[in-house]
Tab-separated table of C-alpha atoms in Angstrom:
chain	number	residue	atom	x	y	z
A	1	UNK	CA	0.000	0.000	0.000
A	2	UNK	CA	1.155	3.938	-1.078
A	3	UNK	CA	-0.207	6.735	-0.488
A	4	UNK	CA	-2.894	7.682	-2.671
A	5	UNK	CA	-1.262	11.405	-2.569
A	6	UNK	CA	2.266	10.782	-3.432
A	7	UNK	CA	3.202	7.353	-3.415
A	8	UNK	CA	5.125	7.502	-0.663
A	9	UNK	CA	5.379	3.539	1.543
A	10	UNK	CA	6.330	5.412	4.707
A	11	UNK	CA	4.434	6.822	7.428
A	12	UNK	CA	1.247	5.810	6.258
A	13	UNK	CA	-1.483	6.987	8.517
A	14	UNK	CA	-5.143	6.022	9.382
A	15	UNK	CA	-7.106	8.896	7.573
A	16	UNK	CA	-10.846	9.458	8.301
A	17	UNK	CA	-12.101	9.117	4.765
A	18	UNK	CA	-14.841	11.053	5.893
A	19	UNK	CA	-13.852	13.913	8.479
A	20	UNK	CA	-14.863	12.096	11.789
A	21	UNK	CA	-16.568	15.486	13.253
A	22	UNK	CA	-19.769	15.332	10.366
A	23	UNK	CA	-20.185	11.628	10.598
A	24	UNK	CA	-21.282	9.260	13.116
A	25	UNK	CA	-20.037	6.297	10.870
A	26	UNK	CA	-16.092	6.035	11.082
A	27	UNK	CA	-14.984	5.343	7.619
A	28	UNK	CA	-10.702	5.284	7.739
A	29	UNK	CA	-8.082	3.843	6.027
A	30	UNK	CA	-3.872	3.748	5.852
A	31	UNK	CA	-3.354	5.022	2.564
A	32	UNK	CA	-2.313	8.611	3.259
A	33	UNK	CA	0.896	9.502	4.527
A	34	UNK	CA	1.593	11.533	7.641
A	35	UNK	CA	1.968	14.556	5.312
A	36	UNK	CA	-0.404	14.478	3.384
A	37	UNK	CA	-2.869	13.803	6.460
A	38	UNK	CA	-1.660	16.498	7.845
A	39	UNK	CA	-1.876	19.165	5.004
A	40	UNK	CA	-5.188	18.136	4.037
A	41	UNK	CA	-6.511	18.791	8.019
A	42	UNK	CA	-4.379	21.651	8.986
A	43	UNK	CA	-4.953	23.981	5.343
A	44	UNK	CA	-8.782	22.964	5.027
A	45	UNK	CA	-10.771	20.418	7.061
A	46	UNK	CA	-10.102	21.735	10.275
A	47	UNK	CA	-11.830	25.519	9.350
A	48	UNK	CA	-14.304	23.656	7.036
A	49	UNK	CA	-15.487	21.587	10.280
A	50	UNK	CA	-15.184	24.599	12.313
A	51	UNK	CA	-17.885	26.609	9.826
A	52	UNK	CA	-20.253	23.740	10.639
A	53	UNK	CA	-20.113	23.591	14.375
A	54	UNK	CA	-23.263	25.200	14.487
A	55	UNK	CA	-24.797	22.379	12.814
A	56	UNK	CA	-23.028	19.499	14.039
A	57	UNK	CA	-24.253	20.206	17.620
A	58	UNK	CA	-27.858	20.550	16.794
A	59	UNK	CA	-27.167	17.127	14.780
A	60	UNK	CA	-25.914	15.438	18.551
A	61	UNK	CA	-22.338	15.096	17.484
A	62	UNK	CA	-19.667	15.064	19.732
A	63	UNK	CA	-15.966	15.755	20.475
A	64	UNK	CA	-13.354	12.745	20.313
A	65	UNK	CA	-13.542	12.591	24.299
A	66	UNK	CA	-17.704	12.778	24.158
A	67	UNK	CA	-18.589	16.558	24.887
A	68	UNK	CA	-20.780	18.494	23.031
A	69	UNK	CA	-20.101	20.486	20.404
A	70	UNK	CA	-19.083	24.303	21.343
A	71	UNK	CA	-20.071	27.048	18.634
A	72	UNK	CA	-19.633	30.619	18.689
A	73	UNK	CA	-23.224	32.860	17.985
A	74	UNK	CA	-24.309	36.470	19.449
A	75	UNK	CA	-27.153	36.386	22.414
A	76	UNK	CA	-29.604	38.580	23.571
A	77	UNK	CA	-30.433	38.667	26.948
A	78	UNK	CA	-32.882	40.985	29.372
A	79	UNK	CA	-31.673	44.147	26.735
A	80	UNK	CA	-28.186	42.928	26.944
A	81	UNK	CA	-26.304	42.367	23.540
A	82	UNK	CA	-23.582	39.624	23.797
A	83	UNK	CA	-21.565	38.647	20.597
A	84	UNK	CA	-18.901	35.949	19.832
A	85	UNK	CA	-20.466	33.618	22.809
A	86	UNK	CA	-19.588	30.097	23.164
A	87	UNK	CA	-22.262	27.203	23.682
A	88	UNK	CA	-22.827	23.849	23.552
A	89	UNK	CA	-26.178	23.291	25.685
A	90	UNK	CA	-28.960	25.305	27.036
A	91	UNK	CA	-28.101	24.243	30.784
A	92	UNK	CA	-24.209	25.394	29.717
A	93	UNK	CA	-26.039	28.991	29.123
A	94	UNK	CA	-28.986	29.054	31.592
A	95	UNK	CA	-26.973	27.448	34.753
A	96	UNK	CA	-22.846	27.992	33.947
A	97	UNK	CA	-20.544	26.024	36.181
A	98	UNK	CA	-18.482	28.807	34.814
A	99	UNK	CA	-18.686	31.858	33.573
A	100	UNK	CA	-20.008	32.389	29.917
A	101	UNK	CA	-18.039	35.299	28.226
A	102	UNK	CA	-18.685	37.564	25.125
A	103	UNK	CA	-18.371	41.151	23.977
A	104	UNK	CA	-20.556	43.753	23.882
A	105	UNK	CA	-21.119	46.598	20.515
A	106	UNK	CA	-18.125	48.609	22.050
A	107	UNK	CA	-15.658	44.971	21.779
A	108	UNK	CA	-15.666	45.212	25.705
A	109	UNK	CA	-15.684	41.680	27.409
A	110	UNK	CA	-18.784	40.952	29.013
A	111	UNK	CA	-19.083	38.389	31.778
A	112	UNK	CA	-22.176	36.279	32.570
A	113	UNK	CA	-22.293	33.646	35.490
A	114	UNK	CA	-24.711	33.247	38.903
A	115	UNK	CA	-24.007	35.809	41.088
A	116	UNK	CA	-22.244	34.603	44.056
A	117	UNK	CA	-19.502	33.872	41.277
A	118	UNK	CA	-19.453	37.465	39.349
A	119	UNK	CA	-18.775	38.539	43.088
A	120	UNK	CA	-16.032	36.343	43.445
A	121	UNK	CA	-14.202	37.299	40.335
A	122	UNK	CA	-15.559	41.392	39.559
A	123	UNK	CA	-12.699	42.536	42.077
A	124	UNK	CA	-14.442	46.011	41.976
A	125	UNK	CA	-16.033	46.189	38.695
A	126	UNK	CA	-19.740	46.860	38.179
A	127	UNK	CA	-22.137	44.250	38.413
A	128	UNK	CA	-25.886	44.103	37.154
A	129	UNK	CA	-28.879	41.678	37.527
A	130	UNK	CA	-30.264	40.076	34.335
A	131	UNK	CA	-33.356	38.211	33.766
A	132	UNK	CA	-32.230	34.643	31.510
A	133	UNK	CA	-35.552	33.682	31.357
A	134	UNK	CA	-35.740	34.539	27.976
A	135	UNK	CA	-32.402	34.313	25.922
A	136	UNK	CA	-32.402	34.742	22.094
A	137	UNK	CA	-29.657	33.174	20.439
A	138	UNK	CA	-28.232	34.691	16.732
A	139	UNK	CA	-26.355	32.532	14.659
A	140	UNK	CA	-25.600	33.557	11.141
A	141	UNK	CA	-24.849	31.275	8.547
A	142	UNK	CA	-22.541	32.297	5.231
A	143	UNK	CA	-23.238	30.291	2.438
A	144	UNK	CA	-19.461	30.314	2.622
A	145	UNK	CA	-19.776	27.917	5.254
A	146	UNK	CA	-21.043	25.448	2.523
A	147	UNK	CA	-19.044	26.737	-0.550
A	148	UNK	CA	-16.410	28.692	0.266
A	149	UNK	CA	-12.231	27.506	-0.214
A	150	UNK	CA	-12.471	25.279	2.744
A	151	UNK	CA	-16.003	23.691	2.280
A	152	UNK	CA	-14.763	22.939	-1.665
A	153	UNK	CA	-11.524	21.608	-0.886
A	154	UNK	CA	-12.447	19.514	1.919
A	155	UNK	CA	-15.474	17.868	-0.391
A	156	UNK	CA	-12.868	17.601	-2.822
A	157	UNK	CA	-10.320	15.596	-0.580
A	158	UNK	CA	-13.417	13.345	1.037
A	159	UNK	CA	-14.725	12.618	-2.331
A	160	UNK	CA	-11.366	11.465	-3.862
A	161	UNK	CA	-10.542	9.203	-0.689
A	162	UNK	CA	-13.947	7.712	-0.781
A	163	UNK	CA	-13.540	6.866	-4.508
A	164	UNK	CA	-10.368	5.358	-3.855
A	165	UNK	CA	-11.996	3.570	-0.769
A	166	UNK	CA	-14.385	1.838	-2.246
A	167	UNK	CA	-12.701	0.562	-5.467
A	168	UNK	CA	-9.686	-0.548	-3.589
A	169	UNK	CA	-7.272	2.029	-5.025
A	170	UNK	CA	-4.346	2.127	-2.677
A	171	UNK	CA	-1.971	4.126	-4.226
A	172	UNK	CA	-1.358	7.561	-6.351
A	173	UNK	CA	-2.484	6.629	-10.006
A	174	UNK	CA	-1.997	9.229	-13.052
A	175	UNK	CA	-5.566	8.881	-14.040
A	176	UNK	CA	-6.526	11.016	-10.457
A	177	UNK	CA	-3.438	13.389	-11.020
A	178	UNK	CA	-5.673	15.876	-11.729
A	179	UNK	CA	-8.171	16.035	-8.634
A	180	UNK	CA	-4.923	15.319	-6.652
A	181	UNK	CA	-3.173	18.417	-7.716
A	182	UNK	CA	-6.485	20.483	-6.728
A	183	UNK	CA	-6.444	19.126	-3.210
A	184	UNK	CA	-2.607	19.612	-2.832
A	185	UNK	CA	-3.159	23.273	-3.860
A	186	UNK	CA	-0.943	22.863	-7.246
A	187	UNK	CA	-3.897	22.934	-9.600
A	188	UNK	CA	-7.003	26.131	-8.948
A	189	UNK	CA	-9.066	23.793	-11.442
A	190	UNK	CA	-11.968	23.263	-9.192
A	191	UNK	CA	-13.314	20.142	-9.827
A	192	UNK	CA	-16.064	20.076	-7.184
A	193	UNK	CA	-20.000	21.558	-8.741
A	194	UNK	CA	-23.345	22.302	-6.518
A	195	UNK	CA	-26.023	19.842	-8.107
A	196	UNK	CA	-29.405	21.865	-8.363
A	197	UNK	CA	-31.702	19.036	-9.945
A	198	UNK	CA	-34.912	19.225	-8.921
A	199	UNK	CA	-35.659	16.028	-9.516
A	200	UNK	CA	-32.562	14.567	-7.906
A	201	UNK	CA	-33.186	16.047	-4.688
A	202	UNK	CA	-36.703	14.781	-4.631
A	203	UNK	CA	-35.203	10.776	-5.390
A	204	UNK	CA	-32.413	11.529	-2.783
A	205	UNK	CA	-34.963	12.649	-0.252
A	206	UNK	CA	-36.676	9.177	0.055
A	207	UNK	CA	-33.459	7.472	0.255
A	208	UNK	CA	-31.714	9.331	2.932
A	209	UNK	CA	-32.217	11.435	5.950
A	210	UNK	CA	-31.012	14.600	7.957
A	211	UNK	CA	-27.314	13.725	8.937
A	212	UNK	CA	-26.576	11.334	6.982
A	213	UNK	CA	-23.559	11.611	4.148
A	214	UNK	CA	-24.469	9.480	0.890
A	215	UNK	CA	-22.335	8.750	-1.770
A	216	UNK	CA	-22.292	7.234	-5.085
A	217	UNK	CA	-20.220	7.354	-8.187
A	218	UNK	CA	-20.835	7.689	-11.751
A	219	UNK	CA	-19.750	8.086	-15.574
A	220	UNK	CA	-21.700	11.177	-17.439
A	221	UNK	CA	-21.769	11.838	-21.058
A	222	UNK	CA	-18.990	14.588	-20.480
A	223	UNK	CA	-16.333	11.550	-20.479
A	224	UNK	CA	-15.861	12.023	-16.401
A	225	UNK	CA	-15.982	9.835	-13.560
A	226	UNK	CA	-17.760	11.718	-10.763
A	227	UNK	CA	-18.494	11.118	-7.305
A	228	UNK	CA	-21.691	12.679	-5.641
A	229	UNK	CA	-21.433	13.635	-2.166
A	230	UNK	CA	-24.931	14.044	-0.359
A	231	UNK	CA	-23.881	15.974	3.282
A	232	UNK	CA	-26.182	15.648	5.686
A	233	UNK	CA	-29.452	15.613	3.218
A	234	UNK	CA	-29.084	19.462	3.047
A	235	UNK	CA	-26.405	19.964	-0.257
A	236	UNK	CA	-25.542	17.302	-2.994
A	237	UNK	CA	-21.458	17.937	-4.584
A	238	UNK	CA	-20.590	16.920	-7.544
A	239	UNK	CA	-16.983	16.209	-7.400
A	240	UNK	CA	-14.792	15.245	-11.342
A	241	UNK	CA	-12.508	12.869	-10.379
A	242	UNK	CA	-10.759	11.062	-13.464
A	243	UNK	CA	-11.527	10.397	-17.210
A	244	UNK	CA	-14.268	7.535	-17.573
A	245	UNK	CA	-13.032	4.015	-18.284
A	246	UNK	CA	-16.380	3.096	-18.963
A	247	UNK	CA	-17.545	4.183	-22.445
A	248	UNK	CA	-20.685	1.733	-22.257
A	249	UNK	CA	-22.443	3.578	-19.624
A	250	UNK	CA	-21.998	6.990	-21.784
A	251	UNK	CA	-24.256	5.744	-24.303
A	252	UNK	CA	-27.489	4.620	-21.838
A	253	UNK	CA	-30.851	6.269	-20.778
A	254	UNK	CA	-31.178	4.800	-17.736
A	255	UNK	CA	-28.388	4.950	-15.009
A	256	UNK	CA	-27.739	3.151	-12.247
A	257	UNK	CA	-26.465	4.077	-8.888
A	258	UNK	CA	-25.288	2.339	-6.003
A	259	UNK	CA	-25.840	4.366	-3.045
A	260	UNK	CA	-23.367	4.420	-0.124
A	261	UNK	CA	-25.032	6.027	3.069
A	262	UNK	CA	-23.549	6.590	6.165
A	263	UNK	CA	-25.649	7.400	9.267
A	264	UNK	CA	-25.791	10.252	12.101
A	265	UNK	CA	-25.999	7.114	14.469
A	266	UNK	CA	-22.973	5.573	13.403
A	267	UNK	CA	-24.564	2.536	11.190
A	268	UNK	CA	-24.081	1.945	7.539
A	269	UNK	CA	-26.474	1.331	5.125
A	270	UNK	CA	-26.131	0.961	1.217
A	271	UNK	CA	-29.500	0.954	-1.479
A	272	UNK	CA	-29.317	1.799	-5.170
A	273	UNK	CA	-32.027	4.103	-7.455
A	274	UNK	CA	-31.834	5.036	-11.260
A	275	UNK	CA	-32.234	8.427	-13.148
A	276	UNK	CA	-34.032	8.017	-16.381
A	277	UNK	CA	-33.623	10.422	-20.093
A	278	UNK	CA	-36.722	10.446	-21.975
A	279	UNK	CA	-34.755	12.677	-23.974
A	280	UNK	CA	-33.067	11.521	-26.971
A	281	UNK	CA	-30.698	14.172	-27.173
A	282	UNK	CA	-27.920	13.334	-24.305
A	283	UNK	CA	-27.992	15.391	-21.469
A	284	UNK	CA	-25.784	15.083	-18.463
A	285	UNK	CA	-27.045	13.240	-15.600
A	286	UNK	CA	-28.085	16.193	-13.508
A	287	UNK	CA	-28.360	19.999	-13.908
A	288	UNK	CA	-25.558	21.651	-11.680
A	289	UNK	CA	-23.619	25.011	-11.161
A	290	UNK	CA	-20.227	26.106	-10.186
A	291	UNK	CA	-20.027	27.003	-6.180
A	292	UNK	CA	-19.111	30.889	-7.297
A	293	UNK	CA	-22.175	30.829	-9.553
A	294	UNK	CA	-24.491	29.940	-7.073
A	295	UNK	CA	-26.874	32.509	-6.916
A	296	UNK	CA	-29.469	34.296	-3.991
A	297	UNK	CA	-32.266	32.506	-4.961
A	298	UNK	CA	-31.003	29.220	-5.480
A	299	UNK	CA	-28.656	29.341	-2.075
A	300	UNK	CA	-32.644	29.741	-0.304
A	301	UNK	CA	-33.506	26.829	-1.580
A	302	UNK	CA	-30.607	25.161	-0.049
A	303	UNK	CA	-31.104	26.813	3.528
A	304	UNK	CA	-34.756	25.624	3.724
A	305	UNK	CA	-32.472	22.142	3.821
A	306	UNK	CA	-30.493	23.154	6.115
A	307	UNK	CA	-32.544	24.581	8.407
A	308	UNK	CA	-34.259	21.231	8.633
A	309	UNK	CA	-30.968	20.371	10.903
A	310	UNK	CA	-32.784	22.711	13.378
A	311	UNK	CA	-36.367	20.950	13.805
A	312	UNK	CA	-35.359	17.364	12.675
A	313	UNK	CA	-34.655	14.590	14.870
A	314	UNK	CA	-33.344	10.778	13.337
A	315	UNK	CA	-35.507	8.726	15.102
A	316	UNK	CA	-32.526	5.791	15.294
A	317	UNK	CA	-32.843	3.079	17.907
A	318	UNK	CA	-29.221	3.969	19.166
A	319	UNK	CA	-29.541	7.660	18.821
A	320	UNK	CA	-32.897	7.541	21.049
A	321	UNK	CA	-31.435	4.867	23.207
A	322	UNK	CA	-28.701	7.245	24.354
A	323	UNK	CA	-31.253	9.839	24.506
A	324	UNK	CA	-33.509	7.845	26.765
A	325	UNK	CA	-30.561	6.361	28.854
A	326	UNK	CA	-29.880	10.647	29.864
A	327	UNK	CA	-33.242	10.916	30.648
A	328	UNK	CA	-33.806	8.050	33.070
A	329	UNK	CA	-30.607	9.363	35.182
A	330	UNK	CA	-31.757	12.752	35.134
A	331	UNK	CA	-35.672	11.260	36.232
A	332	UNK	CA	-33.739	9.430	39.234
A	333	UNK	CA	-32.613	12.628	40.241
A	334	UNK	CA	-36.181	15.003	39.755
A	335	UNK	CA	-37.757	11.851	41.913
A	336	UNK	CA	-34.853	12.792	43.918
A	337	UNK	CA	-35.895	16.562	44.445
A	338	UNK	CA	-32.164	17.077	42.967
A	339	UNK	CA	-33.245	19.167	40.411
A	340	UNK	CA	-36.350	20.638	39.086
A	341	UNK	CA	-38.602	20.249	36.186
A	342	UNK	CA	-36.335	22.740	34.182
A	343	UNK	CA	-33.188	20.936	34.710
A	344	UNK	CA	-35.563	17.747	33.464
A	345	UNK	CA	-35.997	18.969	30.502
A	346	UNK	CA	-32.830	20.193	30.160
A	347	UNK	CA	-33.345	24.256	29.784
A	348	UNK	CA	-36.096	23.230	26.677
A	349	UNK	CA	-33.314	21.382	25.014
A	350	UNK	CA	-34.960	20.216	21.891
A	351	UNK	CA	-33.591	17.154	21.720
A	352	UNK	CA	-34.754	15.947	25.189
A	353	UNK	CA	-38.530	17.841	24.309
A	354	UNK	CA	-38.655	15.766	21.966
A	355	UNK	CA	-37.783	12.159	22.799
A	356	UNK	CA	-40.481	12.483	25.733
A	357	UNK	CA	-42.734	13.365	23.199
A	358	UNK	CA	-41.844	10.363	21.060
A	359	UNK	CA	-41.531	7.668	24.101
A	360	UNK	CA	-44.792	8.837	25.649
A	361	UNK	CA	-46.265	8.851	22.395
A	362	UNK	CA	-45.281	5.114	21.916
A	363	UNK	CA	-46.722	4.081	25.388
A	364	UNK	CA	-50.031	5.908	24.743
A	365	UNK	CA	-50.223	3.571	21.040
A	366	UNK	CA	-48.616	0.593	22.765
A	367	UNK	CA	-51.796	-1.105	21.292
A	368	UNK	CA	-50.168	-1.183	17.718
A	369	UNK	CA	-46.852	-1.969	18.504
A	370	UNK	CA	-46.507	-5.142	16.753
A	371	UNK	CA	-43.134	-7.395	18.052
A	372	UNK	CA	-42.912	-9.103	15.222
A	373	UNK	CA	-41.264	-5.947	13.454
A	374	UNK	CA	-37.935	-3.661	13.970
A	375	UNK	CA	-38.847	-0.510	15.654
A	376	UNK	CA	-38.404	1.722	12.547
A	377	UNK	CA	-41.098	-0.380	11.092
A	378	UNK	CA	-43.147	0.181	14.067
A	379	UNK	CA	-42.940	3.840	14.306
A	380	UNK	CA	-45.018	5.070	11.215
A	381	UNK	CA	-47.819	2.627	12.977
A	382	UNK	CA	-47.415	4.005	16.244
A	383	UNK	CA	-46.036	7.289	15.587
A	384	UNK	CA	-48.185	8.346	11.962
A	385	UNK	CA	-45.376	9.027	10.996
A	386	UNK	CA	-44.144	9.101	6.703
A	387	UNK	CA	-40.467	8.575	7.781
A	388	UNK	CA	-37.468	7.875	9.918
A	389	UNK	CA	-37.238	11.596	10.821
A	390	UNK	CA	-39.580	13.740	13.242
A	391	UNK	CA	-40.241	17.365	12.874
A	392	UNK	CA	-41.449	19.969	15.776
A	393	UNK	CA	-42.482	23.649	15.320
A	394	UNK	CA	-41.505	26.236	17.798
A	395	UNK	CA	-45.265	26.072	18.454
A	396	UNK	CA	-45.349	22.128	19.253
A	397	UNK	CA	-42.833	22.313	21.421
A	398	UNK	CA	-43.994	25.612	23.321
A	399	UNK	CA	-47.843	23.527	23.791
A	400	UNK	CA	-46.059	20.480	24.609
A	401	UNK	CA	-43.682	22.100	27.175
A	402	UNK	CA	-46.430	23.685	28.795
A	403	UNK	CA	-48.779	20.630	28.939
A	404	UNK	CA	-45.397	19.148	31.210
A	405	UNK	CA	-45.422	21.888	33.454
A	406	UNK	CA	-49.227	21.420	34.190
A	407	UNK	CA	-47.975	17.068	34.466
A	408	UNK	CA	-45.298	18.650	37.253
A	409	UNK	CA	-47.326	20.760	38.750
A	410	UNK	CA	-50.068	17.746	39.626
A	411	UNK	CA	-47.139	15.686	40.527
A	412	UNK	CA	-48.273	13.120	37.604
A	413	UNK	CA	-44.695	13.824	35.312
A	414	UNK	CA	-42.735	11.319	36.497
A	415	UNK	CA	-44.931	8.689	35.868
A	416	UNK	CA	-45.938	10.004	32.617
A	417	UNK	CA	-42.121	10.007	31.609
A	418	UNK	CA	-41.303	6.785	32.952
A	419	UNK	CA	-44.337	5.112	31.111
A	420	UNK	CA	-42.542	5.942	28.214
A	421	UNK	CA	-39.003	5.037	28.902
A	422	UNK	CA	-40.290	2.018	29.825
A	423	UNK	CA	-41.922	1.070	26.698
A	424	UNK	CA	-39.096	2.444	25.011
A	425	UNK	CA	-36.758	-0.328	26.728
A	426	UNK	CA	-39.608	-2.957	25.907
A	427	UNK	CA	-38.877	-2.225	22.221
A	428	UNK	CA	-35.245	-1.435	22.664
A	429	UNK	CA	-34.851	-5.039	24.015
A	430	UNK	CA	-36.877	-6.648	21.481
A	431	UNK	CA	-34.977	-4.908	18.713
A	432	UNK	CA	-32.019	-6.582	19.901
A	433	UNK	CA	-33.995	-10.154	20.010
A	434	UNK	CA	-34.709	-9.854	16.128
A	435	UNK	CA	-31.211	-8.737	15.337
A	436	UNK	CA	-29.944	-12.148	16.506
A	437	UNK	CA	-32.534	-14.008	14.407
């Protein structure tokens, strides 16, 4: 084995094919070399990752050593304006163990912590009460987060390993020469175009789900092998990697795609699906524009995808199980007195809103759970639901939220929640019975 970069037989290193921070499904290989692994994370991937923190924490990913993800956003708080904040959670804002810092308009630093703390550490400086109740939190999102140098070239460099990956290409051939160059900065050829096929997007759609990264590779009338890139069901890259060896599939109506998909939960998962030309005339496969063409209108298209990130939760058996497991400790603890019905729900975290809506849900149609089937076969029965993902308005979650408080108020929550876990764990534990079959 060489590296698929240079050649090189020495120092090859275990790269993550795809960057480990936007997947939950490790995909690595030694075929880089400590170099090249190195350039490719220190001059792009590391500030292309960095753009996305925003998103990868609503998505439930994690650092290496299992904390949340931190992002930087502007908050508004009882008429105070805070900028360049970093969070992770609600409870990290609305009950610090340490102090949560920021600026204010002026680029003075601005302090925010309980107050026997600020007294600790003001050593004279003025202090004033604020009401958290009610923070607003501003995060805004550049397209350049998506497109930019470092978005490009890192899609570029995952798209090229991947190819490699899955045809067992293990080292530097002159057919890629080109695509390498790009990624090793010797070549501004940009090989990497935004697919904006209507059609596409609405195949892709029933085939994947928010999180997960699909894949799939190609030849298109153009002469080019490409590989497709599908990030997180939000933006679809088409990346050129080499000259087609296949001439046969140039000349077809009807192609075929195998469709790699790796999962926010950490599973993988592969399927296949077929465009069709009822055109005579050859067209390429899919309509698609250059990343510096892109234009207003079309980029709002694309953040009505991304935005999904926000209000979208994969309803995977591991994901909730994890989910579920955090709840039960923190419902030992409310039974407990330890903490209140706000530190339950975790500040109105919408991930823990949310899986107490699903798991109660499930107890209160336990009558059409059928154990005969895998739990994502059970949920559109149980949950009416058209797919593996759930969606909440602001609303939903504001009614739902309240209808708890009355539940705490009556002294009926815990039951209510632990209804649900429970059948949750019925299910969970049947799951694994049909997995061994």
């Amino acid at each position: 084995m060489k590296c698929i970069y240079c050649n090189s037989e020495t120092e090859l290193t275990s790269s993550d094919i795809i960057t480990y921070a936007i997947t939950g499904a490790k995909l690595t290989k030694s075929f880089v070399c400590k170099t090249h692994n190195a350039l490719t994370n220190d001059n792009y991937e590391k500030k292309f990752v960095g753009d996305l923190d925003f998103f990868r924490n609503h998505l439930g990913f994690s650092t290496r050593d299992g904390k949340p993800i931190q992002y930087m956003a502007d908050i508004s708080v009882d008429g105070t304006e805070m900028h360049n904040v970093k969070i992770s959670t609600r409870e990290a804002l609305y009950a610090p163990k340490n102090v949560v810092f920021g600026f204010d308009d002026d680029g003075k630093k601005v302090i925010m912590a309980p107050m026997p703390k600020i007294e600790k550490i003001s050593k004279g400086q003025d202090i004033s009460t604020v009401n958290i109740s009610d923070v607003t939190i501003h995060k805004t999102v550049s397209s350049d987060s998506f497109l930019g140098f470092y978005a490009v070239h890192s899609v570029a460099k995952i798209a090229y390993e991947w190819y490699c990956y899955v045809n067992h290409i293990e080292e530097l051939i002159k057919e890629n020469s080109e695509i390498v160059n790009y990624i090793l900065g010797k070549s501004d050829v940009c090989p990497v175009d935004i697919i904006i096929d209507r059609n596409y997007y609405t195949a892709i759609d029933q085939l994947s789900e928010v999180g997960t990264n699909a894949f799939f590779q190609y030849d298109d009338i153009d002469g080019y092998r490409y590989v497709v890139f599908d990030l997180w069901k939000t933006i679809s890259y088409r990346v050129r990697i080499c000259k087609s060896p296949d001439v046969y599939s140039l000349t077809q109506n009807i192609l075929f795609f195998e469709l790699y998909l790796y999962h926010v939960d950490g599973s993988k998962s592969e399927t296949a699906f077929a465009v069709y030309s009822l055109d005579d005339n050859k067209k390429a496969a899919f309509v698609t524009i250059q990343p510096q063409d892109m234009t207003v209108e079309l980029w709002k298209v694309f953040v009505s995808r991304i935005e999904m990130i926000m209000s979208t939760m994969v309803l995977s058996i591991n994901i909730l199980k994890r989910e579920v497991d955090s709840l039960h400790l923190k419902l030992k603890k409310y039974d407990e007195e330890k903490i209140d019905i706000v530190q339950l729900l975790g500040f109105e975290e919408n991930n823990v809103v949310t899986v107490i809506d699903i798991i109660t849900q499930l107890f209160a149609n336990k009558d059409r759970y059928d154990s005969t089937k895998t739990f994502n076969q059970n949920l559109p029965l149980m949950l009416n639901l058209s797919s593996d993902t759930i969606g909440k308005s602001l609303e939903d979650k504001k009614t739902f939220v309240i209808y708890l408080v009355g539940l705490d108020k009556k002294k009926e929550l815990s039951d209510y929640i632990r209804k649900g876990i429970s059948m949750f764990y019925e299910m969970y534990e049947n799951e694994k019975r049909l997995t061994k079959q």
